[in-house]
XYZ file of C-alpha atoms in Angstrom:
671
model
C 60.123 -66.553 50.356
C 58.268 -65.487 47.249
C 59.155 -67.253 44.028
C 57.533 -64.586 41.775
C 60.068 -63.135 39.399
C 60.962 -59.499 39.790
C 60.498 -57.234 36.789
C 61.651 -53.717 36.216
C 58.843 -51.111 36.382
C 58.894 -50.460 32.603
C 58.354 -54.191 31.892
C 55.404 -54.294 34.266
C 53.837 -51.376 32.449
C 54.343 -53.148 29.119
C 52.697 -56.325 30.374
C 49.764 -54.384 31.770
C 49.479 -52.506 28.493
C 49.528 -55.715 26.461
C 46.940 -57.277 28.726
C 44.676 -54.274 28.365
C 45.225 -54.242 24.620
C 44.221 -57.916 24.379
C 41.132 -57.207 26.422
C 40.240 -54.289 24.170
C 40.845 -56.437 21.095
C 38.525 -59.149 22.424
C 35.820 -56.598 23.105
C 36.199 -54.914 19.681
C 36.601 -58.051 17.594
C 34.795 -57.771 14.225
C 33.121 -54.424 14.894
C 30.113 -53.792 12.682
C 31.150 -51.441 9.865
C 29.198 -48.199 10.004
C 29.084 -46.498 6.614
C 28.746 -42.716 6.565
C 26.253 -41.304 4.086
C 27.156 -38.375 1.818
C 25.047 -36.119 -0.357
C 25.186 -35.934 -4.158
C 26.835 -32.499 -4.119
C 29.782 -33.474 -1.897
C 33.106 -33.064 -3.715
C 36.000 -35.411 -3.035
C 38.295 -32.473 -2.321
C 36.147 -31.496 0.662
C 36.769 -34.831 2.374
C 40.141 -35.073 4.123
C 40.228 -38.873 4.504
C 42.518 -40.434 1.879
C 40.483 -43.649 1.646
C 36.959 -44.296 2.842
C 33.717 -46.149 2.243
C 30.595 -44.028 1.896
C 27.000 -44.430 0.856
C 25.501 -42.388 -2.001
C 21.806 -41.531 -2.043
C 19.508 -41.915 -5.035
C 19.293 -39.218 -7.683
C 22.979 -38.370 -8.224
C 22.695 -38.740 -12.006
C 21.474 -35.146 -12.190
C 23.740 -32.988 -14.455
C 23.935 -30.268 -11.802
C 26.395 -32.511 -9.927
C 29.536 -31.891 -11.952
C 32.053 -34.610 -12.727
C 35.509 -34.068 -14.248
C 37.437 -36.912 -15.868
C 36.954 -40.557 -16.789
C 37.973 -43.497 -14.528
C 40.327 -41.162 -12.644
C 38.416 -38.083 -11.489
C 39.572 -34.656 -10.347
C 38.824 -34.068 -6.677
C 36.660 -31.110 -7.681
C 34.075 -33.668 -8.850
C 30.953 -34.815 -7.088
C 31.901 -38.130 -5.438
C 28.547 -39.771 -6.081
C 28.254 -38.283 -9.560
C 31.601 -39.883 -10.394
C 30.406 -43.165 -8.895
C 27.411 -43.211 -11.250
C 29.568 -42.178 -14.222
C 32.043 -44.985 -13.492
C 29.234 -47.531 -13.245
C 30.022 -48.617 -9.680
C 26.495 -47.587 -8.638
C 23.478 -46.461 -10.592
C 21.030 -43.634 -9.993
C 19.487 -45.534 -7.069
C 22.696 -45.077 -5.042
C 24.707 -47.500 -2.958
C 28.027 -48.074 -1.180
C 31.300 -47.041 -2.784
C 35.003 -47.174 -1.913
C 36.896 -43.951 -2.610
C 40.688 -43.751 -2.744
C 42.606 -40.520 -3.228
C 45.487 -40.557 -5.732
C 47.879 -37.997 -7.158
C 46.742 -35.131 -9.364
C 46.786 -35.641 -13.129
C 48.144 -33.494 -15.952
C 44.773 -33.723 -17.713
C 41.289 -35.195 -17.356
C 39.204 -36.230 -20.363
C 35.456 -35.818 -20.302
C 33.117 -38.523 -21.586
C 29.499 -39.622 -21.621
C 28.763 -42.745 -19.616
C 25.825 -44.172 -17.669
C 23.663 -41.098 -18.217
C 26.290 -38.579 -17.076
C 28.496 -36.378 -19.222
C 31.744 -35.695 -17.411
C 33.778 -32.638 -18.355
C 37.424 -32.164 -19.238
C 40.003 -30.402 -17.102
C 43.633 -29.532 -17.965
C 45.115 -30.525 -14.590
C 44.227 -30.681 -10.929
C 46.087 -31.058 -7.676
C 44.361 -34.242 -6.461
C 42.439 -37.155 -7.962
C 40.364 -40.070 -6.773
C 39.164 -43.404 -8.072
C 35.941 -45.252 -7.299
C 35.479 -48.964 -6.704
C 32.878 -51.267 -5.214
C 32.106 -50.446 -1.585
C 33.574 -53.582 0.008
C 35.895 -53.519 2.984
C 39.426 -54.694 2.242
C 40.985 -57.266 4.563
C 43.135 -55.613 7.204
C 41.756 -52.139 6.484
C 39.699 -50.083 8.866
C 37.558 -47.304 7.441
C 36.262 -44.265 9.313
C 32.671 -44.294 10.477
C 32.614 -40.506 10.329
C 34.212 -38.530 7.521
C 36.399 -35.542 8.230
C 35.622 -32.489 6.133
C 37.966 -29.614 5.429
C 37.065 -26.195 6.704
C 36.165 -23.679 3.994
C 39.030 -21.501 5.205
C 41.631 -24.248 5.415
C 44.431 -24.292 2.892
C 44.612 -27.188 0.476
C 48.369 -27.112 0.742
C 48.142 -28.974 4.074
C 47.819 -32.381 2.520
C 50.637 -33.907 4.588
C 49.067 -32.715 7.840
C 45.743 -34.112 6.751
C 47.272 -37.481 6.042
C 49.014 -37.555 9.427
C 45.818 -36.566 11.190
C 43.957 -39.348 9.452
C 46.675 -41.886 10.254
C 46.472 -40.879 13.898
C 42.715 -41.337 13.984
C 43.122 -44.733 12.310
C 45.366 -45.916 15.155
C 42.778 -44.810 17.674
C 40.032 -46.586 15.767
C 41.987 -49.820 15.688
C 42.398 -49.898 19.463
C 39.054 -48.436 20.507
C 35.664 -50.128 20.284
C 33.199 -48.408 17.905
C 30.288 -46.807 19.749
C 27.172 -48.486 18.413
C 24.756 -45.866 19.738
C 26.029 -43.015 17.593
C 26.681 -44.820 14.295
C 23.395 -46.617 13.741
C 21.984 -46.373 10.215
C 18.831 -44.328 9.690
C 15.673 -46.369 9.609
C 15.004 -45.353 6.028
C 18.326 -46.719 4.789
C 17.996 -50.193 3.256
C 20.280 -52.877 4.616
C 21.407 -53.915 1.127
C 23.294 -51.511 -1.132
C 21.144 -52.340 -4.154
C 17.837 -50.511 -4.441
C 14.684 -52.549 -4.956
C 13.023 -49.654 -6.793
C 12.498 -50.636 -10.449
C 14.352 -48.492 -12.990
C 12.788 -47.277 -16.209
C 15.702 -48.490 -18.297
C 16.186 -51.914 -16.719
C 15.770 -53.693 -20.048
C 18.776 -51.872 -21.437
C 21.267 -52.040 -18.605
C 21.492 -55.691 -17.739
C 23.072 -58.609 -19.514
C 21.591 -61.426 -17.474
C 20.379 -64.563 -19.147
C 16.888 -64.026 -17.800
C 16.560 -60.657 -19.517
C 17.799 -62.180 -22.746
C 15.067 -64.768 -22.575
C 12.368 -62.194 -21.872
C 13.344 -59.824 -24.680
C 13.608 -62.705 -27.135
C 9.949 -63.510 -26.531
C 9.018 -59.919 -27.429
C 10.324 -60.346 -31.009
C 7.240 -60.490 -33.276
C 7.114 -62.325 -36.556
C 8.173 -59.816 -39.251
C 8.784 -59.749 -42.958
C 12.167 -61.370 -42.464
C 13.569 -64.242 -40.392
C 16.790 -63.406 -38.624
C 19.328 -65.430 -36.701
C 19.929 -63.223 -33.675
C 21.664 -65.744 -31.455
C 21.496 -65.068 -27.727
C 22.195 -61.354 -27.824
C 19.567 -58.996 -26.566
C 19.026 -55.280 -26.387
C 21.266 -55.438 -23.354
C 24.224 -56.223 -25.564
C 23.721 -52.928 -27.335
C 23.615 -51.004 -24.079
C 26.687 -52.698 -22.688
C 28.753 -52.223 -25.817
C 27.497 -48.690 -26.136
C 28.784 -47.736 -22.708
C 32.256 -49.021 -23.540
C 32.328 -47.319 -26.899
C 31.189 -43.974 -25.552
C 33.744 -43.994 -22.786
C 36.457 -44.783 -25.300
C 35.582 -42.010 -27.739
C 34.213 -39.359 -25.450
C 37.411 -37.358 -25.417
C 36.324 -35.939 -28.762
C 33.045 -34.613 -27.491
C 34.273 -33.486 -24.090
C 37.394 -31.694 -25.211
C 38.879 -28.980 -23.015
C 38.220 -25.361 -23.941
C 41.373 -23.190 -24.154
C 39.896 -20.440 -22.024
C 40.211 -22.612 -18.906
C 43.905 -23.372 -19.231
C 44.861 -20.925 -16.460
C 44.196 -23.513 -13.748
C 47.267 -25.212 -12.388
C 48.246 -27.633 -9.690
C 48.104 -26.156 -6.234
C 45.604 -23.434 -7.110
C 42.167 -23.307 -5.589
C 39.668 -21.415 -7.744
C 36.681 -19.521 -6.559
C 34.029 -22.255 -6.616
C 31.217 -20.187 -8.049
C 33.365 -18.886 -10.909
C 34.888 -22.336 -11.501
C 31.511 -24.014 -11.721
C 30.287 -21.468 -14.237
C 33.362 -21.696 -16.441
C 33.292 -25.488 -16.548
C 29.600 -25.752 -17.444
C 29.055 -27.410 -20.842
C 27.643 -25.060 -23.455
C 23.891 -24.883 -22.876
C 23.155 -23.388 -26.285
C 24.479 -26.340 -28.290
C 27.693 -26.960 -30.183
C 28.271 -23.946 -32.497
C 30.701 -26.013 -34.578
C 27.837 -28.295 -35.627
C 25.009 -25.951 -36.574
C 22.758 -28.181 -38.694
C 19.010 -28.737 -38.962
C 18.622 -32.487 -38.765
C 15.715 -34.811 -39.558
C 15.911 -38.481 -38.600
C 13.626 -40.752 -40.626
C 13.237 -43.828 -38.446
C 11.885 -47.223 -39.421
C 8.664 -48.110 -37.609
C 7.691 -51.020 -39.852
C 6.634 -54.401 -38.527
C 9.726 -56.016 -40.045
C 11.951 -54.312 -37.494
C 10.198 -55.841 -34.466
C 9.806 -54.378 -30.996
C 13.266 -55.202 -29.704
C 15.083 -53.624 -32.640
C 12.800 -50.598 -32.452
C 14.022 -50.102 -28.873
C 17.624 -50.424 -30.072
C 16.872 -47.790 -32.717
C 15.544 -45.437 -30.045
C 18.607 -46.005 -27.869
C 20.775 -45.162 -30.879
C 18.831 -41.930 -31.394
C 19.339 -40.994 -27.742
C 23.068 -41.619 -28.065
C 23.195 -39.430 -31.172
C 21.249 -36.698 -29.373
C 23.688 -36.760 -26.481
C 26.766 -36.781 -28.694
C 25.510 -33.889 -30.846
C 24.940 -31.464 -27.923
C 21.564 -30.156 -29.084
C 20.846 -26.446 -28.717
C 19.688 -23.277 -30.521
C 23.262 -22.228 -31.300
C 24.191 -25.738 -32.483
C 22.360 -28.713 -33.992
C 18.584 -29.097 -33.804
C 16.893 -32.444 -34.369
C 13.407 -33.620 -35.278
C 12.104 -37.118 -36.001
C 9.797 -38.531 -38.667
C 8.696 -42.161 -38.300
C 7.664 -44.072 -41.398
C 5.600 -47.205 -41.920
C 2.825 -47.238 -44.500
C 2.712 -43.444 -44.162
C 5.106 -40.998 -42.474
C 4.280 -39.005 -39.353
C 6.232 -36.264 -37.630
C 7.026 -37.223 -34.026
C 8.406 -33.745 -33.303
C 9.967 -30.917 -35.284
C 13.187 -28.917 -34.986
C 11.937 -26.451 -32.391
C 10.102 -28.884 -30.100
C 13.167 -29.726 -27.966
C 16.070 -27.331 -27.451
C 18.493 -29.555 -25.508
C 19.727 -33.144 -25.508
C 18.107 -34.036 -22.190
C 14.555 -33.151 -23.259
C 15.096 -34.735 -26.654
C 16.215 -38.045 -25.142
C 13.152 -38.132 -22.897
C 10.899 -37.516 -25.911
C 12.604 -40.258 -27.944
C 11.987 -42.767 -25.164
C 8.217 -42.156 -25.455
C 7.952 -42.755 -29.231
C 5.622 -45.740 -29.952
C 6.128 -47.991 -32.958
C 3.804 -47.320 -35.939
C 3.980 -50.638 -37.744
C 3.261 -51.156 -41.428
C 5.605 -51.307 -44.430
C 8.919 -49.461 -45.001
C 7.781 -46.728 -47.394
C 10.943 -44.623 -47.397
C 10.175 -42.786 -50.663
C 6.911 -41.521 -49.260
C 8.716 -40.389 -46.095
C 11.359 -38.481 -48.094
C 8.626 -36.676 -50.042
C 6.963 -35.750 -46.757
C 10.220 -34.362 -45.348
C 10.923 -32.322 -48.508
C 7.455 -30.752 -48.541
C 6.762 -30.353 -44.832
C 9.655 -30.800 -42.441
C 12.178 -28.076 -43.314
C 9.857 -25.092 -43.024
C 10.003 -21.944 -40.934
C 6.970 -23.123 -38.984
C 8.834 -26.293 -37.988
C 11.938 -24.433 -36.827
C 14.081 -24.461 -39.986
C 16.733 -21.761 -39.550
C 17.606 -21.142 -43.201
C 21.309 -20.537 -42.622
C 21.901 -24.025 -41.206
C 22.417 -26.975 -43.589
C 19.434 -29.310 -43.902
C 20.295 -32.967 -43.246
C 17.994 -35.997 -43.489
C 19.234 -39.322 -42.092
C 17.219 -42.343 -43.207
C 17.370 -45.522 -41.116
C 15.962 -48.586 -42.842
C 15.789 -52.220 -41.823
C 16.822 -54.207 -44.886
C 15.346 -52.299 -47.834
C 12.466 -49.913 -48.634
C 9.109 -51.236 -49.789
C 8.680 -48.370 -52.281
C 10.945 -46.495 -54.707
C 13.148 -43.679 -53.441
C 14.911 -42.286 -56.539
C 12.473 -39.545 -57.564
C 11.697 -38.465 -53.986
C 15.414 -38.314 -53.207
C 16.137 -36.217 -56.299
C 13.536 -33.646 -55.276
C 14.968 -33.611 -51.755
C 18.499 -33.003 -53.058
C 17.265 -30.227 -55.323
C 15.684 -28.631 -52.262
C 19.093 -28.499 -50.599
C 18.644 -31.518 -48.312
C 21.737 -33.626 -47.602
C 20.478 -37.224 -47.527
C 22.331 -39.865 -45.494
C 21.302 -43.535 -45.547
C 21.864 -46.068 -42.758
C 20.950 -49.580 -43.861
C 20.851 -52.221 -41.125
C 20.946 -55.936 -41.911
C 20.691 -55.380 -45.671
C 19.505 -57.981 -48.141
C 21.561 -61.153 -48.314
C 21.925 -63.018 -51.604
C 18.674 -65.004 -51.418
C 16.727 -61.841 -50.421
C 17.920 -59.531 -53.217
C 15.118 -60.714 -55.488
C 12.692 -59.050 -53.058
C 14.338 -55.605 -53.283
C 12.003 -53.332 -55.272
C 14.690 -50.837 -56.358
C 18.237 -52.200 -56.783
C 21.041 -49.846 -55.687
C 18.474 -47.715 -53.847
C 21.144 -46.200 -51.588
C 23.188 -44.821 -54.511
C 20.004 -43.397 -56.006
C 19.048 -41.688 -52.759
C 22.129 -40.222 -51.095
C 23.490 -36.721 -51.680
C 26.700 -38.013 -53.324
C 27.821 -41.538 -54.253
C 31.251 -41.224 -52.630
C 30.632 -43.340 -49.511
C 30.442 -40.300 -47.221
C 26.639 -40.333 -47.077
C 25.993 -44.056 -46.617
C 26.613 -46.401 -43.709
C 25.881 -50.129 -43.826
C 25.534 -51.906 -40.472
C 25.582 -55.711 -40.525
C 23.592 -56.132 -37.309
C 21.286 -54.010 -35.177
C 23.483 -54.945 -32.247
C 26.434 -53.195 -33.934
C 24.524 -49.949 -34.402
C 26.285 -48.249 -31.487
C 29.587 -48.422 -33.371
C 28.538 -45.754 -35.874
C 27.452 -43.081 -33.356
C 30.715 -41.143 -33.465
C 31.425 -41.632 -37.216
C 27.932 -40.400 -38.065
C 28.149 -37.366 -35.778
C 31.527 -36.464 -37.259
C 30.144 -36.593 -40.804
C 26.966 -34.657 -40.043
C 28.936 -31.906 -38.297
C 31.463 -31.591 -41.150
C 29.381 -28.863 -42.804
C 32.066 -28.151 -45.402
C 31.382 -31.586 -46.911
C 27.589 -31.318 -46.948
C 27.590 -30.909 -50.720
C 23.818 -30.754 -51.205
C 23.285 -27.713 -49.007
C 22.003 -24.764 -50.981
C 24.627 -22.136 -51.746
C 24.844 -19.260 -54.192
C 26.886 -21.516 -56.493
C 24.775 -24.673 -56.603
C 21.129 -23.649 -56.482
C 20.280 -21.672 -59.636
C 19.102 -22.030 -63.214
C 21.219 -19.488 -65.110
C 20.181 -18.410 -68.595
C 22.648 -16.429 -70.704
C 21.027 -14.163 -73.319
C 23.825 -13.348 -75.770
C 23.847 -10.532 -78.343
C 24.983 -11.983 -81.707
C 24.321 -8.823 -83.746
C 26.536 -7.576 -86.576
C 28.104 -4.845 -84.411
C 29.734 -7.467 -82.198
C 31.930 -9.088 -84.857
C 33.456 -12.554 -84.959
C 36.531 -11.831 -82.799
C 34.584 -10.023 -80.084
C 31.950 -12.769 -80.120
C 34.670 -15.286 -79.171
C 35.714 -12.958 -76.326
C 32.079 -12.707 -75.232
C 31.773 -16.513 -75.190
C 34.932 -16.718 -73.096
C 33.285 -14.346 -70.610
C 30.228 -16.663 -70.479
C 32.553 -19.635 -69.874
C 34.450 -17.785 -67.122
C 31.200 -17.067 -65.282
C 29.965 -20.646 -65.719
C 33.181 -22.071 -64.269
C 32.398 -20.453 -60.909
C 29.270 -22.545 -60.347
C 28.752 -26.140 -59.207
C 27.029 -27.727 -62.165
C 24.952 -30.917 -62.176
C 21.376 -32.009 -62.770
C 20.575 -31.263 -59.096
C 22.883 -28.249 -58.629
C 23.238 -25.179 -60.849
C 22.114 -25.649 -64.454
C 23.142 -23.503 -67.437
C 21.209 -22.570 -70.591
C 21.914 -20.122 -73.423
C 20.002 -18.095 -76.012
C 21.615 -16.103 -78.879
C 19.688 -13.280 -80.519
C 19.771 -10.783 -83.346
C 16.421 -9.813 -84.911
C 15.597 -13.443 -84.291
C 16.322 -15.784 -81.386
C 17.906 -19.214 -81.138
C 18.056 -21.662 -78.216
C 21.667 -22.818 -78.100
C 21.007 -25.289 -75.248
C 18.458 -25.627 -72.478
C 18.834 -26.247 -68.729
C 18.349 -29.999 -69.055
C 20.756 -30.512 -71.959
C 24.076 -30.816 -70.065
C 24.725 -31.862 -66.459
C 28.508 -31.497 -66.052
C 30.720 -28.433 -66.054
C 32.946 -29.775 -68.827
C 29.956 -30.468 -71.062
C 28.713 -26.919 -70.503
C 32.105 -25.396 -71.354
C 32.344 -27.506 -74.508
C 28.826 -26.447 -75.536
C 29.713 -22.770 -75.092
C 32.737 -23.199 -77.371
C 30.515 -24.684 -80.086
C 28.141 -21.695 -80.258
C 28.390 -20.166 -83.755
C 28.249 -16.417 -84.366
C 24.946 -15.484 -86.000
C 25.127 -11.762 -87.006
C 22.130 -9.504 -87.614
C 20.124 -6.775 -85.854
C 19.475 -6.188 -82.130
C 16.015 -6.981 -80.763
C 16.732 -7.270 -77.017
C 13.089 -7.040 -75.863
C 12.068 -9.975 -78.072
C 15.096 -11.950 -76.822
C 13.985 -11.500 -73.191
C 10.498 -12.789 -74.025
C 11.981 -15.746 -75.904
C 14.238 -16.648 -72.944
C 11.268 -16.516 -70.545
C 9.293 -18.860 -72.774
C 11.967 -21.327 -73.902
C 14.393 -21.312 -70.953
C 12.845 -20.160 -67.693
C 9.438 -21.748 -68.215
C 11.293 -25.061 -67.825
C 13.163 -23.943 -64.718
C 12.607 -26.005 -61.565
C 10.413 -24.397 -58.894
C 13.031 -24.741 -56.177
C 15.778 -23.094 -58.264
C 16.709 -19.420 -58.253
C 16.239 -18.088 -61.785
C 19.061 -15.838 -63.025
C 19.178 -14.162 -66.453
C 22.487 -12.668 -67.546
C 21.966 -10.549 -70.662
C 25.013 -9.302 -72.618
C 24.687 -6.661 -75.355
C 26.826 -4.075 -77.133
C 24.148 -1.661 -78.391
C 20.706 -0.125 -78.137
C 17.748 -2.384 -78.872
C 15.574 -1.904 -81.957
C 12.498 -2.804 -79.892
C 11.120 -1.822 -76.495
C 12.669 -3.592 -73.490
C 10.476 -2.207 -70.698
C 7.504 -4.610 -70.870
C 9.626 -7.765 -71.388
C 11.913 -6.705 -68.494
C 8.896 -6.159 -66.242
C 7.560 -9.594 -67.195
C 10.906 -11.146 -66.198
C 10.889 -9.397 -62.823
C 7.269 -10.381 -62.140
C 8.080 -14.017 -62.915
C 10.839 -14.055 -60.297
C 13.741 -13.947 -62.752
C 16.680 -12.026 -61.307
C 18.158 -10.157 -64.256
C 21.729 -8.929 -64.691
C 22.502 -6.651 -67.631
C 26.061 -6.415 -69.024
C 26.687 -3.583 -71.477
C 29.700 -3.125 -73.749
C 30.834 -0.157 -75.864
C 27.653 1.322 -77.437
C 25.121 -0.254 -75.078
C 22.475 2.200 -73.810
C 22.809 2.835 -70.084
C 19.109 3.639 -69.636
C 18.114 0.301 -71.205
C 20.596 -1.594 -69.042
C 18.996 -0.105 -65.928
C 15.479 -0.972 -67.089
C 16.475 -4.562 -67.778
C 18.346 -5.042 -64.474
C 16.633 -6.134 -61.271
C 16.387 -3.503 -58.535
C 18.718 -2.211 -57.106
C 20.221 -1.565 -60.521
C 23.659 -0.674 -59.139
C 24.052 -4.311 -58.056
C 22.622 -5.853 -61.235
C 23.865 -3.623 -64.058
C 27.470 -3.507 -65.356
C 29.211 -1.649 -68.154
C 32.667 -1.972 -69.779
C 34.183 0.065 -72.587
C 35.826 -2.820 -74.436
C 35.081 -6.510 -74.959
C 38.594 -7.274 -73.684
C 37.596 -5.797 -70.288
C 34.676 -8.191 -69.759
C 36.762 -10.623 -67.697
C 37.340 -7.913 -65.058
C 33.668 -7.873 -64.101
C 33.429 -11.633 -63.391
C 34.450 -11.457 -59.670
C 32.065 -8.572 -58.971
C 29.126 -10.313 -60.672
C 29.743 -13.530 -58.675
C 30.098 -11.522 -55.465
C 26.792 -9.736 -56.043
C 25.002 -13.002 -56.887
C 26.231 -14.564 -53.639
C 25.573 -11.473 -51.521
C 21.992 -11.383 -52.728
C 21.562 -15.129 -52.163
C 22.899 -14.957 -48.594
C 20.612 -12.053 -47.719
C 17.448 -13.937 -48.670
C 15.608 -16.616 -46.643
C 16.006 -20.030 -48.251
C 15.144 -23.731 -47.901
């Protein structure tokens, strides 16, 4: 008699199944993980698997692989591009873990790790990137499942179920080793052994700190730098840029038609999401960086300075329709590294900055400013005329020459000077500063807008965004040449007997009303005045008063003279005593006001004024001779000659005169 227990058929099947399962488990214990490789252009939305490990190749930092978002990326992004942007891998590639998450209501673009990601209003699906390590208890596919081009994206639930089903099969079936072997060219370790050009800036290891510290040469100053290296700048810079990049990668309204669940035409979508290749039109400035190449800065800080310039170049979005940037390096003497038209995009500019060698020498900033004023902002060097001219001076500590006079000439030429001082003079060093308060003497305005003081070179990255914001705020670039701040204006006032005391006061009020419209200072518009009868008298010259209130008070103090009318002699007198002392970079405007015909000839003096570059406006009242007014006025006479019947009507012509002055200014090349 058999003692074996009897089991129902279904129990026998279960036992057999369990036995087979155990056998399978023994055979498939700790299967070797096979990691599928993907190309740089593969988008997360094309991969059905909700979570997977993949291997990225080298070279995915290229801007043609579009990335949308920061930290959480839209599934329309390049997987490997996002991995580089997030910092999980670098441009040499490596293993990554990708996990799909829900779509977001918005994705902010940013610049990080050499990639500028773009913004997106919303998208149906997202993903996050982490280090490519297998999680305990998780099994990842050795082959990725891609969606068909014709498949609908609305089938997310089916996709998930399909993947779950394949996961069950994978967990109970041994992995075939013959079909999942890595290519021979794939390195066993995820980290590339190929050296990177920017290794010294992307690592914070103690060994790198030691190496870069040895590169610091003895300079003019002794600094306590602690244990921080150039790496500290790069690391902090990455964090800062990621934090503030929403400003520079803001979403454009024209793309707001996308919504969750929609699937755009890929070619059209790619084109519409491309960053502007012509530069940022909201920041159209011509920019010169004057960088410190002196020995006092040292090699390490010079590299930090170059990294800062590259960050600025990236943040500005360089292009012909936006900002253009050139660089002048100063030491004993200045030299132009490249001008405004050498590089037309941020990528080329950054590559050129990386190749700049250090000059050495002293920190002769004044000499560099003179060089920029005379040479840099010219048509030959790419100056566009209509764009504000901006010069940003970076100096380690303090200049070794004087800057006041050179800066004044630069401001008078319409250049907006910014100063960045790094590690300025401490108390026991101030005795070595050649020109005290050199920043206030140099900048465009002393209101704090044009100066930035950085306590340490390793904090330089913190001013990238503030500086870009200021430079691009063209409405506040007060030293840019305009029709209202770039002229020497000489009033030639008829004080003859026919005018009379009451009308003379009205005439002076007209002169004051015109003067009020201009920006008056020693570097902006300057005002002078001559009164004439048979004789001439200089009431005040261009260099007498430098504020608007002083000018208005001086006009009020002009006393009525009375006498004959020698207009021709008055023009000659104004040329000799007013405009001969005009500055060469100022537009010379003569505004002559008379109420009658001249006793002398006006043709030769008027011609002399025109030949000397004096733009002449003639204002006639009552009995003034129209033919003389037209001879005196600059061509075309209809824009430069005015007539009113009564002195009380003079005020009506003020807006038209100002309009014509500005129209003429804006039609001419300048700077």
